[in-house]
Short mmCIF file of C-alpha atoms in Angstrom, two decimals:
data_model
loop_
_atom_site.label_atom_id
_atom_site.label_comp_id
_atom_site.label_asym_id
_atom_site.label_seq_id
_atom_site.Cartn_x
_atom_site.Cartn_y
_atom_site.Cartn_z
CA MET S 7 -29.74 -38.18 -37.65
CA GLY S 8 -26.37 -39.96 -38.26
CA ALA S 9 -24.38 -36.86 -37.42
CA SER S 10 -26.21 -36.29 -34.14
CA ARG S 11 -25.77 -39.91 -33.03
CA SER S 12 -22.09 -39.89 -33.80
CA ILE S 13 -21.64 -36.83 -31.50
CA LEU S 14 -23.88 -38.22 -28.74
CA ARG S 15 -21.75 -41.32 -28.41
CA LYS S 16 -18.51 -39.67 -28.01
CA GLU S 17 -17.48 -40.05 -24.35
CA SER S 18 -14.99 -37.24 -24.61
CA HIS S 19 -17.14 -34.68 -26.42
CA ILE S 20 -18.21 -32.11 -23.83
CA GLU S 21 -20.03 -29.71 -26.15
CA LEU S 22 -23.23 -31.28 -27.58
CA GLU S 23 -24.58 -29.44 -30.65
CA ILE S 24 -27.98 -30.09 -32.18
CA GLY S 25 -29.63 -28.50 -35.17
CA ALA S 26 -33.35 -28.20 -35.67
CA GLY S 27 -33.30 -30.83 -38.51
CA ASP S 28 -31.61 -33.33 -36.22
CA VAL S 29 -33.75 -33.21 -33.18
CA SER S 30 -36.62 -35.81 -32.71
CA LEU S 31 -37.95 -38.21 -30.33
CA GLU S 32 -35.37 -40.72 -31.59
CA THR S 33 -32.55 -38.37 -30.59
CA THR S 34 -33.73 -38.70 -26.91
CA GLU S 35 -32.77 -42.33 -27.03
CA GLY S 36 -29.34 -41.06 -27.89
CA PHE S 37 -29.43 -38.98 -24.76
CA GLU S 38 -29.95 -41.97 -22.66
CA THR S 39 -27.19 -43.86 -24.36
CA HIS S 40 -24.87 -40.93 -23.96
CA ASN S 41 -25.68 -40.78 -20.28
CA ARG S 42 -24.85 -44.43 -19.76
CA ARG S 43 -21.40 -44.08 -21.26
CA GLY S 44 -20.31 -41.84 -18.41
CA VAL S 45 -20.28 -38.27 -19.64
CA PRO S 46 -18.92 -35.55 -17.16
CA ASP S 47 -21.48 -33.98 -14.75
CA ASP S 48 -21.22 -30.54 -16.29
CA VAL S 49 -22.34 -31.08 -19.90
CA PHE S 50 -22.66 -28.06 -22.10
CA CYS S 51 -25.69 -28.73 -24.37
CA SER S 52 -25.72 -25.90 -26.81
CA ILE S 53 -29.01 -26.18 -28.87
CA PHE S 54 -29.17 -23.57 -31.42
CA THR S 55 -32.62 -24.35 -32.71
CA VAL S 56 -34.91 -26.80 -31.09
CA SER S 57 -37.83 -28.61 -32.85
CA THR S 58 -41.10 -28.96 -30.99
CA LYS S 59 -40.69 -32.69 -31.55
CA MET S 60 -38.07 -32.84 -28.79
CA ASP S 61 -39.34 -34.63 -25.66
CA LEU S 62 -37.59 -32.52 -23.04
CA ALA S 63 -39.42 -34.38 -20.23
CA ARG S 64 -38.01 -37.58 -21.40
CA ALA S 65 -34.49 -36.11 -21.85
CA SER S 66 -34.51 -34.61 -18.34
CA SER S 67 -35.52 -37.97 -16.76
CA THR S 68 -32.94 -40.02 -18.58
CA CYS S 69 -29.96 -37.61 -18.41
CA LYS S 70 -29.45 -37.84 -14.65
CA THR S 71 -25.79 -36.75 -14.74
CA TRP S 72 -26.43 -33.55 -16.70
CA ARG S 73 -25.99 -30.31 -14.76
CA ARG S 74 -25.75 -27.60 -17.21
CA LEU S 75 -28.19 -27.11 -20.21
CA VAL S 76 -27.91 -24.24 -22.71
CA PHE S 77 -30.49 -23.16 -25.32
CA GLN S 78 -29.00 -20.43 -27.35
CA SER S 79 -29.74 -19.03 -30.86
CA ASP S 80 -26.89 -18.22 -33.17
CA SER S 81 -27.09 -16.57 -36.52
CA GLU S 82 -23.74 -17.82 -37.77
CA PHE S 83 -23.78 -21.61 -36.87
CA THR S 84 -20.07 -21.93 -37.09
CA THR S 85 -19.92 -24.40 -34.20
CA MET S 86 -22.68 -26.49 -35.73
CA ARG S 87 -20.72 -26.74 -38.98
CA ALA S 88 -17.52 -27.62 -37.23
CA THR S 89 -19.13 -30.51 -35.43
CA GLY S 90 -20.32 -32.10 -38.77
CA ILE S 91 -23.97 -31.26 -38.55
CA THR S 92 -25.16 -30.09 -41.96
CA ARG S 93 -28.81 -29.54 -41.50
CA TYR S 94 -28.95 -25.99 -40.10
CA PRO S 95 -31.10 -22.93 -40.92
CA THR S 96 -29.83 -20.43 -43.59
CA SER S 97 -31.46 -17.31 -42.05
CA ARG S 98 -32.33 -15.67 -38.78
CA GLU S 99 -36.01 -15.74 -39.74
CA GLU S 100 -35.80 -19.55 -39.85
CA VAL S 101 -34.41 -19.56 -36.35
CA THR S 102 -37.28 -17.46 -35.22
CA THR S 103 -39.78 -19.98 -36.45
CA LYS S 104 -38.07 -22.91 -34.97
CA SER S 105 -36.98 -21.46 -31.52
CA LEU S 106 -37.51 -23.05 -28.22
CA ASN S 107 -40.96 -24.06 -27.14
CA ILE S 108 -41.03 -22.16 -23.84
CA PRO S 109 -44.38 -23.28 -22.51
CA ARG S 110 -43.31 -27.01 -22.81
CA PHE S 111 -39.75 -26.15 -21.51
CA SER S 112 -41.28 -24.33 -18.49
CA GLN S 113 -43.36 -27.44 -17.51
CA CYS S 114 -40.06 -29.42 -17.58
CA LEU S 115 -38.18 -26.85 -15.52
CA ALA S 116 -40.85 -26.78 -12.83
CA VAL S 117 -40.31 -30.47 -11.99
CA ASN S 118 -36.73 -31.07 -13.13
CA LYS S 119 -34.44 -32.15 -10.24
CA PHE S 120 -31.11 -32.20 -12.18
CA TRP S 121 -30.50 -28.91 -14.11
CA ARG S 122 -28.21 -26.47 -12.31
CA ARG S 123 -27.62 -23.83 -14.96
CA VAL S 124 -29.78 -22.88 -17.80
CA CYS S 125 -28.90 -20.36 -20.61
CA LEU S 126 -31.83 -19.01 -22.73
CA ASN S 127 -30.21 -15.91 -24.02
CA THR S 128 -30.93 -14.68 -27.61
CA ASN S 129 -33.99 -16.99 -27.95
CA LEU S 130 -36.59 -14.36 -28.96
CA LEU S 131 -38.38 -14.68 -25.68
CA ASP S 132 -41.14 -12.19 -24.86
CA SER S 133 -42.90 -10.92 -21.67
CA SER S 134 -45.45 -13.72 -21.64
CA THR S 135 -42.87 -16.47 -21.94
CA VAL S 136 -40.65 -15.02 -19.25
CA SER S 137 -43.65 -15.00 -16.97
CA LEU S 138 -44.04 -18.72 -17.55
CA LEU S 139 -40.39 -19.18 -16.65
CA GLY S 140 -40.94 -17.30 -13.34
CA GLU S 141 -43.97 -19.49 -12.48
CA ALA S 142 -41.86 -22.56 -13.20
CA LEU S 143 -39.10 -21.35 -10.93
CA VAL S 144 -41.53 -21.12 -7.95
CA SER S 145 -41.57 -25.01 -8.02
CA ASN S 146 -38.02 -25.63 -9.19
CA THR S 147 -35.68 -26.69 -6.41
CA THR S 148 -32.34 -27.22 -8.19
CA LEU S 149 -31.61 -24.41 -10.63
CA THR S 150 -28.81 -22.06 -9.41
CA ALA S 151 -28.11 -20.03 -12.52
CA LEU S 152 -30.35 -18.59 -15.27
CA ASP S 153 -29.39 -16.41 -18.24
CA ILE S 154 -32.33 -14.87 -20.20
CA GLY S 155 -30.39 -11.99 -21.58
CA ASP S 156 -30.68 -10.50 -25.09
CA ASN S 157 -34.49 -11.01 -25.13
CA ASN S 158 -37.15 -8.38 -25.27
CA ILE S 159 -38.78 -9.14 -21.86
CA SER S 160 -38.59 -6.02 -19.85
CA SER S 161 -42.36 -5.68 -19.32
CA GLY S 162 -42.55 -9.18 -17.98
CA LEU S 163 -39.80 -8.83 -15.46
CA PRO S 164 -41.85 -7.38 -12.60
CA ILE S 165 -43.98 -10.51 -12.39
CA PHE S 166 -40.91 -12.64 -13.00
CA PHE S 167 -39.22 -11.03 -9.94
CA GLN S 168 -42.34 -11.49 -7.82
CA ASN S 169 -42.30 -15.22 -8.71
CA ILE S 170 -38.54 -15.84 -8.11
CA ALA S 171 -38.83 -14.16 -4.70
CA LYS S 172 -40.57 -17.34 -3.71
CA ASN S 173 -37.57 -19.43 -4.94
CA HIS S 174 -34.78 -19.90 -2.49
CA ILE S 175 -32.37 -21.73 -4.73
CA LEU S 176 -31.59 -19.36 -7.67
CA ARG S 177 -28.25 -17.61 -7.10
CA ARG S 178 -27.22 -16.08 -10.38
CA LEU S 179 -29.47 -14.20 -12.76
CA SER S 180 -28.49 -12.49 -16.04
CA ILE S 181 -30.95 -10.12 -17.68
CA TRP S 182 -28.60 -8.18 -19.78
CA SER S 183 -29.79 -6.38 -22.92
CA THR S 184 -33.39 -6.94 -22.18
CA GLY S 185 -34.70 -3.42 -22.78
CA ILE S 186 -35.03 -2.33 -19.07
CA THR S 187 -35.79 1.35 -18.75
CA ASP S 188 -36.07 3.52 -15.64
CA SER S 189 -39.81 2.72 -15.33
CA ASP S 190 -39.20 -1.01 -15.76
CA MET S 191 -36.48 -0.93 -13.02
CA LYS S 192 -38.92 0.87 -10.77
CA SER S 193 -41.51 -1.87 -11.42
CA LEU S 194 -39.29 -4.88 -10.86
CA CYS S 195 -37.42 -3.60 -7.86
CA PRO S 196 -40.28 -4.43 -5.32
CA GLY S 197 -39.77 -8.11 -6.24
CA LEU S 198 -36.09 -7.83 -5.98
CA LYS S 199 -36.32 -6.46 -2.45
CA LEU S 200 -37.94 -9.64 -1.41
CA ASN S 201 -35.48 -11.96 -2.91
CA LYS S 202 -33.81 -14.37 -0.45
CA SER S 203 -31.30 -16.16 -2.61
CA LEU S 204 -29.72 -14.12 -5.45
CA THR S 205 -26.04 -13.47 -5.03
CA HIS S 206 -25.28 -12.25 -8.55
CA LEU S 207 -27.23 -10.01 -10.77
CA ASP S 208 -26.28 -8.92 -14.41
CA VAL S 209 -28.34 -5.92 -15.68
CA SER S 210 -25.76 -4.73 -18.29
CA THR S 211 -26.46 -3.12 -21.64
CA ASN S 212 -30.07 -2.00 -20.90
CA LYS S 213 -31.73 1.41 -21.13
CA PHE S 214 -32.02 2.63 -17.57
CA SER S 215 -30.21 5.79 -16.22
CA ASP S 216 -29.90 7.53 -12.94
CA LYS S 217 -33.54 6.93 -11.82
CA GLY S 218 -33.04 3.17 -12.50
CA TYR S 219 -29.74 3.13 -10.78
CA LYS S 220 -31.22 4.78 -7.79
CA CYS S 221 -34.16 2.27 -7.60
CA LEU S 222 -31.77 -0.58 -8.06
CA ALA S 223 -29.32 0.65 -5.31
CA SER S 224 -32.26 1.14 -2.94
CA ALA S 225 -33.59 -2.37 -3.61
CA ILE S 226 -30.27 -4.06 -3.19
CA THR S 227 -29.77 -2.08 0.08
CA GLU S 228 -33.06 -3.17 1.55
CA MET S 229 -32.65 -6.79 0.36
CA SER S 230 -29.23 -6.97 1.90
CA ALA S 231 -30.50 -5.49 5.14
CA ALA S 232 -33.37 -7.97 5.32
CA ARG S 233 -31.04 -10.82 4.82
CA ALA S 234 -28.65 -9.65 7.37
CA ALA S 235 -31.52 -9.29 9.99
CA ALA S 236 -32.77 -12.80 9.12
CA LYS S 237 -29.20 -14.14 9.41
CA SER S 238 -29.91 -16.14 6.23
CA GLY S 239 -26.23 -16.48 5.34
CA LEU S 240 -26.87 -15.71 1.66
CA LEU S 241 -25.17 -12.48 0.72
CA PHE S 242 -25.71 -10.40 -2.35
CA GLN S 243 -22.22 -10.10 -3.74
CA SER S 244 -21.98 -9.23 -7.36
CA LEU S 245 -23.59 -6.74 -9.66
CA VAL S 246 -22.86 -5.98 -13.29
CA CYS S 247 -24.27 -2.61 -14.63
CA LYS S 248 -21.97 -1.95 -17.52
CA GLU S 249 -23.17 0.21 -20.49
CA ASN S 250 -26.17 1.94 -18.67
CA THR S 251 -25.46 5.60 -18.97
CA THR S 252 -25.44 7.80 -15.85
CA THR S 253 -25.30 11.52 -15.77
CA SER S 254 -25.90 12.05 -12.03
CA PRO S 255 -23.83 9.40 -10.31
CA GLU S 256 -23.82 11.24 -7.13
CA SER S 257 -27.60 10.41 -6.70
CA TRP S 258 -27.00 6.59 -6.28
CA MET S 259 -23.21 5.80 -6.05
CA SER S 260 -22.96 6.20 -2.27
CA SER S 261 -26.11 4.00 -1.61
CA LEU S 262 -24.84 1.19 -3.87
CA LEU S 263 -21.18 1.16 -2.79
CA SER S 264 -22.15 1.18 0.98
CA VAL S 265 -23.95 -2.24 0.61
CA PRO S 266 -21.59 -4.23 3.03
CA SER S 267 -21.99 -7.53 1.24
CA LEU S 268 -21.21 -6.23 -2.24
CA THR S 269 -17.74 -7.51 -3.23
CA PHE S 270 -17.87 -7.16 -7.11
CA LEU S 271 -19.14 -4.33 -9.18
CA ASN S 272 -18.84 -3.71 -12.91
CA LEU S 273 -19.46 -0.05 -13.98
CA ASN S 274 -17.65 -0.27 -17.42
CA LYS S 275 -18.81 2.35 -19.91
CA VAL S 276 -21.55 4.08 -17.93
CA CYS S 277 -20.57 7.80 -18.39
CA GLN S 278 -19.77 10.02 -21.29
CA VAL S 279 -16.89 12.60 -21.50
CA GLN S 280 -19.07 15.49 -20.26
CA THR S 281 -20.03 13.56 -17.07
CA ALA S 282 -16.70 11.88 -16.40
CA ARG S 283 -15.74 14.47 -13.70
CA PHE S 284 -18.91 13.87 -11.73
CA PHE S 285 -18.46 10.13 -12.03
CA ALA S 286 -14.91 10.27 -10.73
CA GLN S 287 -15.80 12.55 -7.83
CA ALA S 288 -18.83 10.44 -6.72
CA LEU S 289 -16.58 7.23 -6.90
CA ALA S 290 -13.70 8.90 -5.04
CA GLU S 291 -16.00 9.85 -2.15
CA CYS S 292 -17.09 6.18 -1.72
CA LEU S 293 -13.98 4.31 -2.32
CA PRO S 294 -12.31 4.84 1.14
CA THR S 295 -15.19 3.06 2.94
CA THR S 296 -16.51 0.53 0.48
CA LYS S 297 -16.24 -3.17 1.02
CA LEU S 298 -15.70 -3.94 -2.68
CA LYS S 299 -13.01 -6.39 -3.63
CA THR S 300 -13.20 -5.95 -7.30
CA LEU S 301 -14.20 -2.89 -9.20
CA MET S 302 -14.38 -2.46 -12.99
CA ILE S 303 -14.57 0.96 -14.40
CA GLN S 304 -13.17 0.59 -17.96
CA ARG S 305 -14.10 2.94 -20.96
CA ASN S 306 -15.61 5.76 -18.71
CA ASN S 307 -13.46 8.62 -20.22
CA LEU S 308 -11.94 9.47 -16.92
CA ARG S 309 -8.48 10.49 -18.22
CA ASP S 310 -7.19 13.28 -15.92
CA GLU S 311 -10.27 12.86 -13.58
CA GLY S 312 -8.98 9.37 -12.92
CA LEU S 313 -6.28 10.76 -10.77
CA VAL S 314 -8.89 11.53 -8.16
CA VAL S 315 -10.01 7.98 -8.28
CA MET S 316 -6.46 6.73 -7.83
CA LYS S 317 -5.91 9.00 -4.92
CA ALA S 318 -8.98 7.72 -3.14
CA LEU S 319 -7.86 4.14 -3.65
CA MET S 320 -4.80 4.78 -1.48
CA ASP S 321 -7.21 4.97 1.56
CA ASN S 322 -9.09 1.85 0.78
CA LYS S 323 -8.18 -1.30 2.68
CA GLU S 324 -10.52 -3.86 0.95
CA LEU S 325 -10.17 -3.54 -2.92
CA THR S 326 -7.83 -6.29 -4.30
CA HIS S 327 -8.51 -5.79 -8.02
CA ILE S 328 -9.47 -2.68 -9.99
CA ASP S 329 -9.87 -2.73 -13.75
CA SER S 330 -9.66 0.65 -15.33
CA TRP S 331 -8.67 2.24 -18.57
CA LEU S 332 -8.38 5.85 -17.41
#
């Protein structure tokens, strides 16, 4: 416990690291002490393994200046060693057995009034636990960013999206590397169409292809149109789709790039050498009229086909940044 307490009492220490062996009810008293000593509003609390002894409800009620909370597993634990905490797991399996208690955390999330950004990526979440998080977000009124990437949760995402459609606060959602297939995308898109608050979505490094892209483009188009009609003022602006392979980009590219509110699009590494020509042609047809400000198309094997894209860029009046390794 000594190591944890020494870190908690450092006024200038922005990153708070806690190992499973160091977390207990006694530690939450340190949270309160830490709070009184005037830590910055945006505290990065990177908890690699969390014991079920941790009283999150008490921590959330005492740490009234905390705005950012991160729960993230790490198999290397280099940061933990660097901060002087010596009691850390020696294997990934041990991390699995001591991972975050999602049912308890969800109860806290539903009523918490202070957290703004929560990161739960790489925490071995499953479809049932992500459903609990969705239910908690129905009641939550403060969380603006959630990262649940690198978890096997694809089959639970349709219910999750139905739930967060009732939340009008969440702005940024990251579900990268969650195993989303074409059928999963089709199932979750009805909930996405109803969303009234998301402005950024990261679906990178998943398993969907052209059918998934088409469903996603259609859902974002309908969602954006509904918001415009309602004059809500919340525009969907940013989409990250990198590393989801496409072979027929012409089937969805036009629909996606014609969303007037979309200003940032990441399509890094989405096509192979044999389909690079089709990708370049589909992109070139859309570029003159798109409202995008930033476009990322690295590692798409464009090569000579990239000249078609560069020529189309000459007619675009909106793009201010394009990131491409042709």
